[in-house]
Amino acid sequence: MTCVEGKWDSEFPICAKYDPIHIPCDFELPEERFCGWRNYMYNETEWVADNISVLPNSKRSHVTPGSSQYFINNYISLDTEDYGSTTIGQLLSPSLLPVATKQRCLKFSYKVTPADSRSRPTLKVILGGIPHWQTHGGEGRAIIGLYRFNVPNQILIEGSSCKAAIDNLIITEDNSCTQRPYDEELESCHDNCGKISDGVGCSCDWACHNNNNCCTDIQIKCPYIKPIDDISRLYLSTSTTTTQTMMMTSKKK
């Protein structure tokens, strides 16, 4: 029973100190490799522990990671090649309590390549049924700002028709959630989806539609960043209350 955003989460309240969330996972601990993240129980194929040193001709499941600036040693991977073009693998985060006052974000390194020559690879991040971000290839470091819900929720990372690798996965509320990916691209949403303008350049967040300060390429670069009213209509029930936050990505291909 805690006091969250000025409201009690129980009819018998006991006001408790709020500790900002910080859940890092570099996949290096053998006894708790996934750090509380888990495969969805009905997955057709699963995310598995992987390692940079695994040989390409090894019989174990292996997806080649990205460059050393994004991947270190152990990581997790998904390979849908042998399961058909419609196969997906979903990874669920630990349950997250409602956010207090700070920006909460998900950060991770990734690499995505096609599972075969016939299908388009996709790596996607979803929270509370709301798509936040996706890529169809390349590698990089994503910083994805998350919607604020007034109920506990889980992040879902979904890969389909792809070979995907993920490392250095962090859920946090620290100041790094508001970092700019590319200072030189002030007037573009390229790898910058969900980023609120800090007073310099245009904006790429959900509220920019109402504030009339969206970057001109937001619909091309950030198709999920729609007006807040559209997000509520498309993804949220009337009984669910949300507060808009921001999302941004930092990606290199």
CSV table of C-alpha atoms in Angstrom, one decimal, residues 8 11 33 51 65 68 70 79 86-87 94 110 125 129 164 169 178 201 203 210 221 224 237 247:
chain,number,residue,atom,x,y,z
A,8,TRP,CA,-3.4,5.7,-2.6
A,11,GLU,CA,-8.3,1.7,0.8
A,33,ARG,CA,20.5,-14.7,-17.0
A,51,ASN,CA,27.3,-15.5,-26.6
A,65,PRO,CA,25.5,-9.9,-32.5
A,68,SER,CA,31.3,-4.1,-30.1
A,70,TYR,CA,26.6,-2.3,-28.7
A,79,ASP,CA,15.8,-16.9,-34.5
A,86,THR,CA,4.4,-15.7,-39.3
A,87,THR,CA,6.2,-16.9,-36.3
A,94,PRO,CA,9.0,-7.8,-14.9
A,110,TYR,CA,19.9,-4.5,-30.8
A,125,VAL,CA,8.3,-2.7,-28.4
A,129,GLY,CA,-1.2,-2.6,-25.8
A,164,ALA,CA,17.4,-10.6,-33.5
A,169,LEU,CA,18.6,-3.9,-21.4
A,178,THR,CA,15.9,12.6,-22.1
A,201,GLY,CA,14.4,22.3,-33.1
A,203,SER,CA,9.5,17.8,-31.6
A,210,ASN,CA,-1.5,19.5,-30.4
A,221,LYS,CA,10.0,8.2,-39.3
A,224,TYR,CA,3.3,5.2,-34.0
A,237,SER,CA,-10.2,1.5,-22.9
A,247,MET,CA,10.0,8.1,-26.6
